[in-house]
Amino acid sequence: MKLTNRSKVVVDKELTWVEKLYLPAIVKGMMITFRHIFKKKATVRYPEQTRPVAPVYRGVHVLKRDEQGRENCTACGLCAVACPAEAITMDAAERQKGEEHLYREEKYAARYEINMLRCIFCGLCEEACPKDAIYLTDRILPSNYARGTFIYGKDILVEGITPDQRVDVSKRKKSYEMNT
Amino acid sequence: MFKVTIDGIEVEIPEGSTILEAARKIGPEVAPPTMCYYSSLETSGGYCRTCLVEVTKGSEKDPRPMPKLVPACRTQAMDGMVVTNELSARVKEARAGVTEFLLFNHPLDCPVCDQAGECHLQDLSYEHGKYKTRTDFERRTFEKIDIGDKISLHMNRCILCYRCVKVADQLTDNRVHGVLNRGDHAEISTYIKEAIDNDFSGNMIDVCPVGALTDRTFRFKSRVWFTKPMDAHRDCEKCSGKVVLWYKGDDVLRVTGRKDTWGEVEEFICNTCRFDKKKTSDWTIEGVRDISRHSVISANKYKKLVKPNEFTLNDIKALPE
């Protein structure tokens, strides 16, 4: 079966005298190599340089806080039940008196873990979340040698309280979420 | 025996049965949803109005249709009666309206509520409810009342189905809780905040269609779909001892009665079984409980899971041509 017209039939005929010198072929090959020196480089020097990402890009998750710095997540478990890779596990706890500035609702996630080796970054957890808590961001999952480091707990996932530690997810909010 | 047709399906029922009993005899496809009716509790039903059905032919003797929709749980079926339930647009509209009313004061705290996943109001609003609320009013709220360390009461979630009051009346002696106040202010409560400690009082948790009465020992422990239900029994002098254990890992987080297709407990269990026996060694395990695959509780559970054999590349053989 012939797929393209560019395919060449291999022939086993003897080389001519000029061809036996190999010099024209080498010069021809080097011409192509040198021409590439002046072309634009395809390499991006990550992490100093980053490529632009699409607004729909799905990278490492973030657990959001509200404007007052309280965690949005109430450990309702909908992200875990929506997760097709079963990457999310959590334990809930009851908010005690005096913790109202830390957690928005009566119940909060005492432990929230995402196994990044299992995660397929499909974004269904974000879709399922009723509390505006989990979002996928444009951050790329860093590589590591140890498997254990890929179990991301709340220490990595929850964003910081101060404005410079906040993670911007406005691009990923749906139009109906923007009004609220 | 009476012959009744519901949604085009004919069924024979003994005289004196209600339309709901006839519909349940056919199956869950035609049975109307119920929030307050409970077959094992006498005089239950008639409060919530979710089981409204249309009677298009009264009976063989009097074939006139009934002018209004009737509650299936309180209306006796007559010979030759023709009932439309799911097929009737009127019924659907009425049920959407009833659902809207039930949700009128119901807080939107399903992510926090322990009943989520086995809540009948969730099922009802999923099937018949509207996407958005149409009111701007504040929802009715109550001050929190402590009714003991075994059962927690969230009055805000209550839809006043009276099931728990019937449980207290019919299963236990000296009931200590009931409905206080009237109309919009009506609430389930104990008089002078008396703790509930009857032997069978825990059944009001199973009976509650919403998350108003929940197991306090299970509070925020886990969502129901993370737990694994197992049938178990033990010799109990007070009750049948047939229960469902809800496991998370090796821990029994919660003990409940066994619920049937209609979400009703088959046999009521005592408080000793429910609250005090939370070790596997207390029970004889019968096996994994069968859960409908449409239920969220069945999520991420694999009955016939077999660990695949490890193989090497050499084991892969080319397909025969």
Short mmCIF file of C-alpha atoms in Angstrom, two decimals:
data_model
loop_
_atom_site.label_atom_id
_atom_site.label_comp_id
_atom_site.label_asym_id
_atom_site.label_seq_id
_atom_site.Cartn_x
_atom_site.Cartn_y
_atom_site.Cartn_z
CA MET A 1 0.00 0.00 0.00
CA LYS A 2 1.33 3.42 -0.97
CA LEU A 3 0.62 6.19 1.48
CA THR A 4 2.43 9.16 -0.13
CA ASN A 5 4.13 10.11 -3.34
CA ARG A 6 7.33 11.05 -1.52
CA SER A 7 8.42 7.52 -0.80
CA LYS A 8 11.46 6.40 -2.71
CA VAL A 9 12.13 2.94 -3.91
CA VAL A 10 15.45 1.66 -2.60
CA VAL A 11 17.77 0.64 -5.41
CA ASP A 12 20.96 -1.31 -5.03
CA LYS A 13 22.88 -0.03 -8.06
CA GLU A 14 26.60 0.78 -7.90
CA LEU A 15 27.65 4.38 -7.04
CA THR A 16 29.22 6.61 -9.67
CA TRP A 17 32.77 8.03 -9.29
CA VAL A 18 31.52 11.39 -7.99
CA GLU A 19 29.25 9.74 -5.54
CA LYS A 20 32.07 7.55 -4.33
CA LEU A 21 33.99 10.68 -3.22
CA TYR A 22 31.12 11.39 -0.76
CA LEU A 23 32.23 15.06 -0.64
CA PRO A 24 29.20 16.55 -2.43
CA ALA A 25 26.90 14.64 -0.10
CA ILE A 26 28.80 15.81 2.99
CA VAL A 27 28.75 19.44 1.80
CA LYS A 28 25.06 19.14 1.09
CA GLY A 29 24.40 17.77 4.57
CA MET A 30 26.55 20.43 6.27
CA MET A 31 24.68 23.15 4.36
CA ILE A 32 21.47 22.03 6.01
CA THR A 33 23.15 21.92 9.43
CA PHE A 34 24.65 25.43 9.13
CA ARG A 35 21.44 26.88 7.84
CA HIS A 36 19.77 25.91 11.13
CA ILE A 37 22.23 28.05 13.14
CA PHE A 38 20.57 31.19 11.83
CA LYS A 39 17.05 29.95 12.30
CA LYS A 40 14.87 30.71 15.35
CA LYS A 41 15.52 28.28 18.19
CA ALA A 42 12.71 25.92 19.12
CA THR A 43 14.06 25.32 22.62
CA VAL A 44 12.41 27.08 25.56
CA ARG A 45 14.71 27.46 28.55
CA TYR A 46 12.23 26.34 31.20
CA PRO A 47 11.94 27.33 34.06
CA GLU A 48 13.55 30.75 33.35
CA GLN A 49 11.44 31.03 30.25
CA THR A 50 7.88 29.80 30.02
CA ARG A 51 5.63 29.28 27.09
CA PRO A 52 2.22 30.90 27.06
CA VAL A 53 -0.50 28.53 28.23
CA ALA A 54 -4.05 28.39 27.02
CA PRO A 55 -6.71 29.59 29.49
CA VAL A 56 -8.18 26.10 29.51
CA TYR A 57 -4.86 24.52 30.51
CA ARG A 58 -5.22 22.12 33.43
CA GLY A 59 -2.20 21.99 35.70
CA VAL A 60 -1.57 21.48 39.40
CA HIS A 61 -4.58 21.99 41.64
CA VAL A 62 -5.10 24.72 44.18
CA LEU A 63 -7.44 24.78 47.15
CA LYS A 64 -8.85 28.28 47.31
CA ARG A 65 -9.54 30.54 50.24
CA ASP A 66 -12.23 33.20 50.27
CA GLU A 67 -11.62 36.95 50.54
CA GLN A 68 -11.26 36.71 54.30
CA GLY A 69 -8.66 33.98 54.04
CA ARG A 70 -10.88 31.11 55.13
CA GLU A 71 -10.63 27.77 53.39
CA ASN A 72 -13.49 27.13 51.03
CA CYS A 73 -13.28 23.34 51.14
CA THR A 74 -15.80 21.61 53.40
CA ALA A 75 -14.65 18.05 52.61
CA CYS A 76 -17.94 17.21 50.94
CA GLY A 77 -16.22 14.49 48.93
CA LEU A 78 -17.77 15.32 45.59
CA CYS A 79 -14.37 15.81 43.94
CA ALA A 80 -13.27 12.40 45.17
CA VAL A 81 -16.41 10.71 43.90
CA ALA A 82 -16.14 12.50 40.56
CA CYS A 83 -12.47 11.63 40.14
CA PRO A 84 -12.14 8.91 37.49
CA ALA A 85 -8.61 8.07 38.61
CA GLU A 86 -9.53 7.87 42.30
CA ALA A 87 -6.66 10.19 43.14
CA ILE A 88 -8.33 12.24 45.88
CA THR A 89 -8.74 11.19 49.50
CA MET A 90 -9.84 13.29 52.43
CA ASP A 91 -10.78 13.27 56.07
CA ALA A 92 -13.28 15.72 57.49
CA ALA A 93 -13.24 17.37 60.87
CA GLU A 94 -15.54 19.67 62.75
CA ARG A 95 -14.59 23.30 63.11
CA GLN A 96 -13.93 24.17 66.73
CA LYS A 97 -14.71 27.44 68.43
CA GLY A 98 -12.10 30.04 67.59
CA GLU A 99 -11.32 28.57 64.18
CA GLU A 100 -13.92 30.60 62.33
CA HIS A 101 -11.22 32.67 60.68
CA LEU A 102 -9.61 29.53 59.22
CA TYR A 103 -12.52 27.60 57.77
CA ARG A 104 -15.59 28.98 56.10
CA GLU A 105 -18.06 26.30 57.16
CA GLU A 106 -18.88 24.05 60.07
CA LYS A 107 -16.91 21.20 58.56
CA TYR A 108 -13.50 21.31 56.95
CA ALA A 109 -10.95 18.97 55.41
CA ALA A 110 -8.48 17.94 58.08
CA ARG A 111 -6.57 15.96 55.50
CA TYR A 112 -6.85 16.42 51.77
CA GLU A 113 -4.54 14.50 49.50
CA ILE A 114 -4.21 14.24 45.75
CA ASN A 115 -2.03 11.51 44.35
CA MET A 116 -0.44 13.34 41.45
CA LEU A 117 0.76 10.08 39.91
CA ARG A 118 -2.83 8.93 39.65
CA CYS A 119 -4.28 12.29 38.62
CA ILE A 120 -5.02 12.60 34.91
CA PHE A 121 -5.76 16.36 35.10
CA CYS A 122 -9.21 15.96 33.62
CA GLY A 123 -10.69 18.78 35.71
CA LEU A 124 -13.76 16.85 36.87
CA CYS A 125 -12.98 17.68 40.52
CA GLU A 126 -13.19 21.35 39.66
CA GLU A 127 -16.43 20.71 37.83
CA ALA A 128 -17.91 18.84 40.78
CA CYS A 129 -16.88 21.28 43.50
CA PRO A 130 -19.95 23.06 44.91
CA LYS A 131 -17.92 25.33 47.15
CA ASP A 132 -15.64 27.04 44.64
CA ALA A 133 -12.74 25.41 46.46
CA ILE A 134 -10.66 23.36 44.03
CA TYR A 135 -9.30 24.72 40.79
CA LEU A 136 -6.77 23.52 38.29
CA THR A 137 -4.15 26.18 37.56
CA ASP A 138 -1.63 26.88 34.81
CA ARG A 139 1.22 25.64 37.00
CA ILE A 140 3.11 22.62 35.73
CA LEU A 141 3.57 19.59 37.97
CA PRO A 142 7.26 19.50 38.96
CA SER A 143 9.07 16.25 38.43
CA ASN A 144 10.73 14.35 41.21
CA TYR A 145 12.69 11.17 41.82
CA ALA A 146 10.74 9.94 44.86
CA ARG A 147 7.24 8.59 44.37
CA GLY A 148 6.14 9.63 47.86
CA THR A 149 6.58 13.30 47.06
CA PHE A 150 3.78 13.11 44.53
CA ILE A 151 1.13 12.76 47.22
CA TYR A 152 0.20 16.38 47.59
CA GLY A 153 -1.31 17.31 50.92
CA LYS A 154 -2.94 20.47 52.14
CA ASP A 155 0.47 22.06 52.76
CA ILE A 156 1.06 22.22 49.01
CA LEU A 157 -2.46 22.50 47.70
CA VAL A 158 -3.96 25.27 49.84
CA GLU A 159 -3.07 28.75 48.68
CA GLY A 160 -1.59 31.30 51.05
CA ILE A 161 -3.51 34.01 52.83
CA THR A 162 -1.50 37.08 51.80
CA PRO A 163 -2.38 38.67 48.43
CA ASP A 164 0.94 37.73 46.81
CA GLN A 165 0.46 34.08 47.75
CA ARG A 166 -2.97 33.88 46.15
CA VAL A 167 -3.38 31.89 42.97
CA ASP A 168 -5.33 33.57 40.24
CA VAL A 169 -8.00 31.30 38.81
CA SER A 170 -10.25 33.94 37.27
CA LYS A 171 -9.56 32.56 33.80
CA ARG A 172 -10.94 29.18 34.79
CA LYS A 173 -14.15 30.42 36.36
CA LYS A 174 -17.25 29.72 34.38
CA SER A 175 -19.35 32.64 33.24
CA TYR A 176 -22.14 31.73 35.66
CA GLU A 177 -19.70 31.69 38.55
CA MET A 178 -18.43 35.18 37.81
CA ASN A 179 -21.73 36.82 38.75
CA THR A 180 -21.73 35.52 42.30
CA MET B 1 -59.07 -8.63 45.11
CA PHE B 2 -59.16 -5.31 43.26
CA LYS B 3 -57.73 -4.60 39.87
CA VAL B 4 -55.94 -1.27 39.58
CA THR B 5 -54.16 0.19 36.56
CA ILE B 6 -51.24 2.50 37.24
CA ASP B 7 -49.46 4.11 34.31
CA GLY B 8 -50.98 1.46 32.07
CA ILE B 9 -49.79 -1.46 34.17
CA GLU B 10 -52.48 -3.59 35.78
CA VAL B 11 -52.01 -5.03 39.25
CA GLU B 12 -54.17 -7.04 41.65
CA ILE B 13 -54.28 -5.87 45.23
CA PRO B 14 -56.23 -6.90 48.32
CA GLU B 15 -59.21 -4.76 49.23
CA GLY B 16 -58.45 -1.80 51.41
CA SER B 17 -54.97 -1.15 50.08
CA THR B 18 -53.93 2.31 49.07
CA ILE B 19 -52.87 3.46 45.61
CA LEU B 20 -49.29 3.70 46.88
CA GLU B 21 -49.27 0.08 48.00
CA ALA B 22 -50.57 -0.94 44.57
CA ALA B 23 -47.91 1.14 42.84
CA ARG B 24 -45.16 -0.29 45.01
CA LYS B 25 -46.38 -3.78 44.13
CA ILE B 26 -45.66 -3.01 40.47
CA GLY B 27 -42.23 -1.60 41.16
CA PRO B 28 -40.09 1.51 41.52
CA GLU B 29 -40.80 2.62 37.95
CA VAL B 30 -44.35 3.64 38.74
CA ALA B 31 -44.27 4.13 42.51
CA PRO B 32 -44.57 7.80 43.44
CA PRO B 33 -41.87 9.25 45.70
CA THR B 34 -42.70 9.47 49.39
CA MET B 35 -41.21 11.73 52.00
CA CYS B 36 -43.49 11.16 54.99
CA TYR B 37 -45.19 7.80 54.38
CA TYR B 38 -43.51 4.85 56.09
CA SER B 39 -45.17 1.47 55.66
CA SER B 40 -44.19 0.13 59.06
CA LEU B 41 -45.39 3.19 60.94
CA GLU B 42 -49.12 3.47 61.45
CA THR B 43 -50.90 6.71 60.51
CA SER B 44 -47.82 7.99 58.72
CA GLY B 45 -48.28 9.73 55.40
CA GLY B 46 -50.43 12.55 54.14
CA TYR B 47 -48.17 15.42 55.16
CA CYS B 48 -45.66 15.94 52.41
CA ARG B 49 -47.81 15.68 49.24
CA THR B 50 -45.02 14.33 47.07
CA CYS B 51 -47.02 11.21 46.24
CA LEU B 52 -49.82 13.12 44.51
CA VAL B 53 -51.26 11.13 41.60
CA GLU B 54 -54.02 11.68 39.09
CA VAL B 55 -57.02 9.34 39.15
CA THR B 56 -58.46 9.31 35.64
CA LYS B 57 -61.13 6.72 36.44
CA GLY B 58 -62.54 6.45 39.93
CA SER B 59 -63.71 2.84 39.84
CA GLU B 60 -65.66 0.33 37.80
CA LYS B 61 -68.97 1.48 39.34
CA ASP B 62 -68.25 5.20 39.20
CA PRO B 63 -65.87 5.85 36.30
CA ARG B 64 -65.73 9.63 36.77
CA PRO B 65 -62.20 10.96 37.21
CA MET B 66 -61.28 12.60 40.49
CA PRO B 67 -61.22 16.37 40.05
CA LYS B 68 -58.07 16.98 42.08
CA LEU B 69 -54.81 15.17 42.44
CA VAL B 70 -54.94 12.78 45.38
CA PRO B 71 -52.18 11.66 47.77
CA ALA B 72 -51.45 8.04 46.86
CA CYS B 73 -50.47 7.08 50.40
CA ARG B 74 -53.83 8.05 51.91
CA THR B 75 -56.25 7.21 49.08
CA GLN B 76 -57.78 3.75 48.97
CA ALA B 77 -57.65 2.02 45.63
CA MET B 78 -61.00 0.94 44.16
CA ASP B 79 -61.77 -1.86 41.78
CA GLY B 80 -61.07 -0.80 38.21
CA MET B 81 -59.36 2.40 39.22
CA VAL B 82 -57.04 3.94 36.61
CA VAL B 83 -54.19 6.06 37.96
CA THR B 84 -51.57 8.04 36.08
CA ASN B 85 -48.42 8.98 37.88
CA GLU B 86 -45.26 9.68 35.88
CA LEU B 87 -47.16 9.93 32.61
CA SER B 88 -49.35 12.80 33.78
CA ALA B 89 -48.13 16.34 33.13
CA ARG B 90 -50.36 17.61 35.92
CA VAL B 91 -48.72 15.30 38.43
CA LYS B 92 -45.26 16.30 37.30
CA GLU B 93 -46.07 19.96 37.64
CA ALA B 94 -47.61 19.46 41.06
CA ARG B 95 -44.65 17.43 42.24
CA ALA B 96 -42.24 20.12 41.08
CA GLY B 97 -44.30 22.60 43.06
CA VAL B 98 -44.31 20.42 46.16
CA THR B 99 -40.56 19.96 45.87
CA GLU B 100 -40.12 23.69 45.61
CA PHE B 101 -42.14 24.14 48.79
CA LEU B 102 -40.18 21.49 50.64
CA LEU B 103 -36.94 23.19 49.63
CA PHE B 104 -38.33 26.59 50.52
CA ASN B 105 -36.81 26.57 53.98
CA HIS B 106 -34.37 23.73 53.52
CA PRO B 107 -30.79 24.96 53.81
CA LEU B 108 -28.42 24.33 50.94
CA ASP B 109 -25.84 22.64 53.13
CA CYS B 110 -25.63 19.25 51.44
CA PRO B 111 -21.79 19.49 51.34
CA VAL B 112 -21.81 19.63 55.14
CA CYS B 113 -24.80 17.39 55.84
CA ASP B 114 -24.12 13.78 56.84
CA GLN B 115 -27.25 12.54 55.11
CA ALA B 116 -26.02 13.58 51.65
CA GLY B 117 -25.91 10.59 49.36
CA GLU B 118 -28.78 8.78 51.05
CA CYS B 119 -31.11 11.74 51.40
CA HIS B 120 -34.59 11.35 49.96
CA LEU B 121 -35.00 15.07 49.51
CA GLN B 122 -31.86 15.12 47.38
CA ASP B 123 -33.29 12.38 45.19
CA LEU B 124 -36.61 14.17 44.98
CA SER B 125 -35.13 17.53 44.03
CA TYR B 126 -32.79 15.88 41.57
CA GLU B 127 -35.73 14.34 39.76
CA HIS B 128 -38.43 16.93 40.22
CA GLY B 129 -36.81 20.08 41.52
CA LYS B 130 -35.98 23.32 39.79
CA TYR B 131 -32.44 24.40 39.13
CA LYS B 132 -32.74 27.67 40.99
CA THR B 133 -34.74 29.07 43.84
CA ARG B 134 -37.28 31.74 43.02
CA THR B 135 -37.51 33.40 46.40
CA ASP B 136 -35.47 36.22 47.87
CA PHE B 137 -36.56 35.60 51.43
CA GLU B 138 -34.30 34.47 54.21
CA ARG B 139 -34.66 30.81 55.04
CA ARG B 140 -36.29 29.93 58.33
CA THR B 141 -33.67 29.12 60.96
CA PHE B 142 -33.85 27.68 64.44
CA GLU B 143 -31.55 27.85 67.37
CA LYS B 144 -29.59 24.70 67.84
CA ILE B 145 -30.99 22.26 70.39
CA ASP B 146 -28.93 19.52 71.98
CA ILE B 147 -30.98 16.33 72.28
CA GLY B 148 -28.30 14.04 73.66
CA ASP B 149 -24.90 12.72 72.74
CA LYS B 150 -26.16 10.00 70.41
CA ILE B 151 -28.47 11.83 68.07
CA SER B 152 -28.02 15.29 66.63
CA LEU B 153 -30.94 17.40 65.54
CA HIS B 154 -30.64 20.03 62.81
CA MET B 155 -34.01 21.66 62.88
CA ASN B 156 -33.22 23.83 59.86
CA ARG B 157 -33.18 20.77 57.63
CA CYS B 158 -36.45 19.31 58.92
CA ILE B 159 -39.36 19.00 56.48
CA LEU B 160 -41.86 18.05 59.22
CA CYS B 161 -42.71 14.59 57.95
CA TYR B 162 -43.58 13.44 61.49
CA ARG B 163 -41.91 10.07 60.95
CA CYS B 164 -39.67 10.44 63.98
CA VAL B 165 -42.65 11.38 66.13
CA LYS B 166 -44.44 8.22 64.98
CA VAL B 167 -41.36 6.17 65.79
CA ALA B 168 -41.33 7.63 69.27
CA ASP B 169 -45.05 6.99 69.66
CA GLN B 170 -45.13 3.47 68.32
CA LEU B 171 -41.75 1.97 69.13
CA THR B 172 -40.78 3.45 72.44
CA ASP B 173 -42.55 4.08 75.70
CA ASN B 174 -42.56 7.52 77.26
CA ARG B 175 -41.75 9.53 74.23
CA VAL B 176 -39.91 12.69 75.02
CA HIS B 177 -39.98 14.52 71.72
CA GLY B 178 -42.67 15.84 69.47
CA VAL B 179 -43.69 18.85 67.44
CA LEU B 180 -43.78 22.20 69.18
CA ASN B 181 -45.47 25.36 67.93
CA ARG B 182 -47.65 25.73 64.90
CA GLY B 183 -47.50 26.42 61.19
CA ASP B 184 -44.31 27.99 59.97
CA HIS B 185 -42.84 27.90 63.46
CA ALA B 186 -43.46 24.18 63.96
CA GLU B 187 -40.37 22.30 65.03
CA ILE B 188 -39.32 18.88 66.24
CA SER B 189 -38.03 19.24 69.74
CA THR B 190 -37.84 17.75 73.16
CA TYR B 191 -39.77 19.45 75.90
CA ILE B 192 -37.44 21.35 78.22
CA LYS B 193 -34.48 19.97 76.28
CA GLU B 194 -34.83 16.49 77.70
CA ALA B 195 -32.31 14.02 76.33
CA ILE B 196 -33.63 11.16 74.26
CA ASP B 197 -32.51 7.85 75.72
CA ASN B 198 -35.15 5.27 74.90
CA ASP B 199 -33.99 1.89 73.70
CA PHE B 200 -35.35 2.31 70.20
CA SER B 201 -34.99 6.06 69.84
CA GLY B 202 -32.06 5.67 67.45
CA ASN B 203 -34.47 4.52 64.77
CA MET B 204 -35.53 8.09 64.22
CA ILE B 205 -32.17 8.52 62.48
CA ASP B 206 -32.98 5.83 59.94
CA VAL B 207 -36.52 7.03 59.54
CA CYS B 208 -35.64 10.68 58.87
CA PRO B 209 -35.82 11.31 55.12
CA VAL B 210 -33.49 14.31 55.35
CA GLY B 211 -30.51 15.18 57.49
CA ALA B 212 -32.47 16.63 60.38
CA LEU B 213 -31.79 13.67 62.65
CA THR B 214 -28.37 12.16 62.18
CA ASP B 215 -26.08 9.85 64.08
CA ARG B 216 -23.93 12.02 66.31
CA THR B 217 -21.29 9.33 66.67
CA PHE B 218 -20.94 9.41 62.87
CA ARG B 219 -20.94 13.20 62.62
CA PHE B 220 -18.48 14.36 59.95
CA LYS B 221 -16.64 11.03 60.14
CA SER B 222 -17.03 10.26 56.49
CA ARG B 223 -19.28 10.75 53.54
CA VAL B 224 -21.55 7.76 52.95
CA TRP B 225 -20.02 6.96 49.59
CA PHE B 226 -16.57 6.53 51.11
CA THR B 227 -17.91 3.88 53.45
CA LYS B 228 -18.52 0.27 52.56
CA PRO B 229 -21.76 -1.31 53.75
CA MET B 230 -21.69 -4.89 55.05
CA ASP B 231 -24.63 -6.97 56.22
CA ALA B 232 -24.11 -8.30 59.71
CA HIS B 233 -26.08 -9.70 62.64
CA ARG B 234 -25.68 -10.50 66.29
CA ASP B 235 -27.79 -12.06 69.02
CA CYS B 236 -29.62 -9.22 70.66
CA GLU B 237 -32.31 -9.72 73.28
CA LYS B 238 -33.96 -6.40 72.44
CA CYS B 239 -34.12 -6.45 68.66
CA SER B 240 -33.57 -8.70 65.64
CA GLY B 241 -29.91 -7.71 65.52
CA LYS B 242 -29.89 -7.54 61.74
CA VAL B 243 -27.98 -4.44 60.71
CA VAL B 244 -25.73 -2.86 58.12
CA LEU B 245 -22.21 -1.97 59.22
CA TRP B 246 -20.64 0.96 57.40
CA TYR B 247 -16.93 0.39 57.16
CA LYS B 248 -14.13 2.73 56.32
CA GLY B 249 -11.01 0.67 56.16
CA ASP B 250 -11.26 -1.68 59.13
CA ASP B 251 -13.31 0.66 61.32
CA VAL B 252 -17.05 0.45 61.74
CA LEU B 253 -18.09 4.08 61.51
CA ARG B 254 -21.81 3.58 61.77
CA VAL B 255 -24.48 0.95 62.31
CA THR B 256 -27.89 1.29 60.71
CA GLY B 257 -30.92 -0.85 60.01
CA ARG B 258 -31.32 -2.55 56.65
CA LYS B 259 -33.19 -0.39 54.19
CA ASP B 260 -35.25 -1.81 51.35
CA THR B 261 -35.98 -0.46 47.87
CA TRP B 262 -38.19 2.25 49.30
CA GLY B 263 -35.59 3.45 51.77
CA GLU B 264 -37.55 1.98 54.65
CA VAL B 265 -35.96 0.00 57.43
CA GLU B 266 -36.90 -3.68 57.31
CA GLU B 267 -36.49 -4.28 61.02
CA PHE B 268 -35.94 -1.63 63.64
CA ILE B 269 -32.81 -2.05 65.74
CA CYS B 270 -32.07 -1.09 69.30
CA ASN B 271 -29.69 1.56 70.53
CA THR B 272 -27.22 -0.96 71.91
CA CYS B 273 -26.70 -2.41 68.45
CA ARG B 274 -26.61 1.01 66.86
CA PHE B 275 -24.34 2.97 69.12
CA ASP B 276 -22.41 0.62 71.38
CA LYS B 277 -21.35 -2.26 69.16
CA LYS B 278 -18.80 -0.76 66.84
CA LYS B 279 -16.28 -3.51 66.67
CA THR B 280 -16.09 -6.18 64.00
CA SER B 281 -15.73 -8.80 66.74
CA ASP B 282 -19.24 -7.96 68.00
CA TRP B 283 -20.83 -9.03 64.74
CA THR B 284 -21.23 -11.98 62.43
CA ILE B 285 -20.52 -10.62 58.97
CA GLU B 286 -22.84 -11.90 56.25
CA GLY B 287 -21.24 -10.20 53.29
CA VAL B 288 -21.14 -7.05 51.22
CA ARG B 289 -24.48 -5.33 50.98
CA ASP B 290 -26.04 -5.09 47.58
CA ILE B 291 -26.31 -1.43 46.58
CA SER B 292 -28.03 -0.25 43.44
CA ARG B 293 -25.43 0.86 40.95
CA HIS B 294 -27.40 4.04 40.43
CA SER B 295 -26.75 5.03 44.02
CA VAL B 296 -23.75 7.19 44.78
CA ILE B 297 -22.90 4.79 47.61
CA SER B 298 -21.87 2.25 45.00
CA ALA B 299 -19.26 4.64 43.58
CA ASN B 300 -15.68 3.39 43.59
CA LYS B 301 -16.67 -0.04 44.88
CA TYR B 302 -15.79 -3.10 42.91
CA LYS B 303 -17.47 -6.35 43.77
CA LYS B 304 -15.71 -8.70 41.44
CA LEU B 305 -12.35 -7.00 41.49
CA VAL B 306 -9.56 -9.43 40.65
CA LYS B 307 -5.97 -8.38 40.83
CA PRO B 308 -4.50 -8.85 37.37
CA ASN B 309 -1.60 -11.25 37.00
CA GLU B 310 1.74 -9.62 36.45
CA PHE B 311 3.23 -10.43 33.10
CA THR B 312 6.44 -9.71 31.27
CA LEU B 313 6.92 -8.58 27.72
CA ASN B 314 7.78 -12.10 26.66
CA ASP B 315 4.32 -13.27 27.63
CA ILE B 316 2.69 -11.09 25.00
CA LYS B 317 2.10 -13.19 21.96
CA ALA B 318 1.39 -11.85 18.54
CA LEU B 319 -2.18 -12.18 17.42
CA PRO B 320 -2.71 -15.02 14.96
CA GLU B 321 -3.12 -13.67 11.47
#
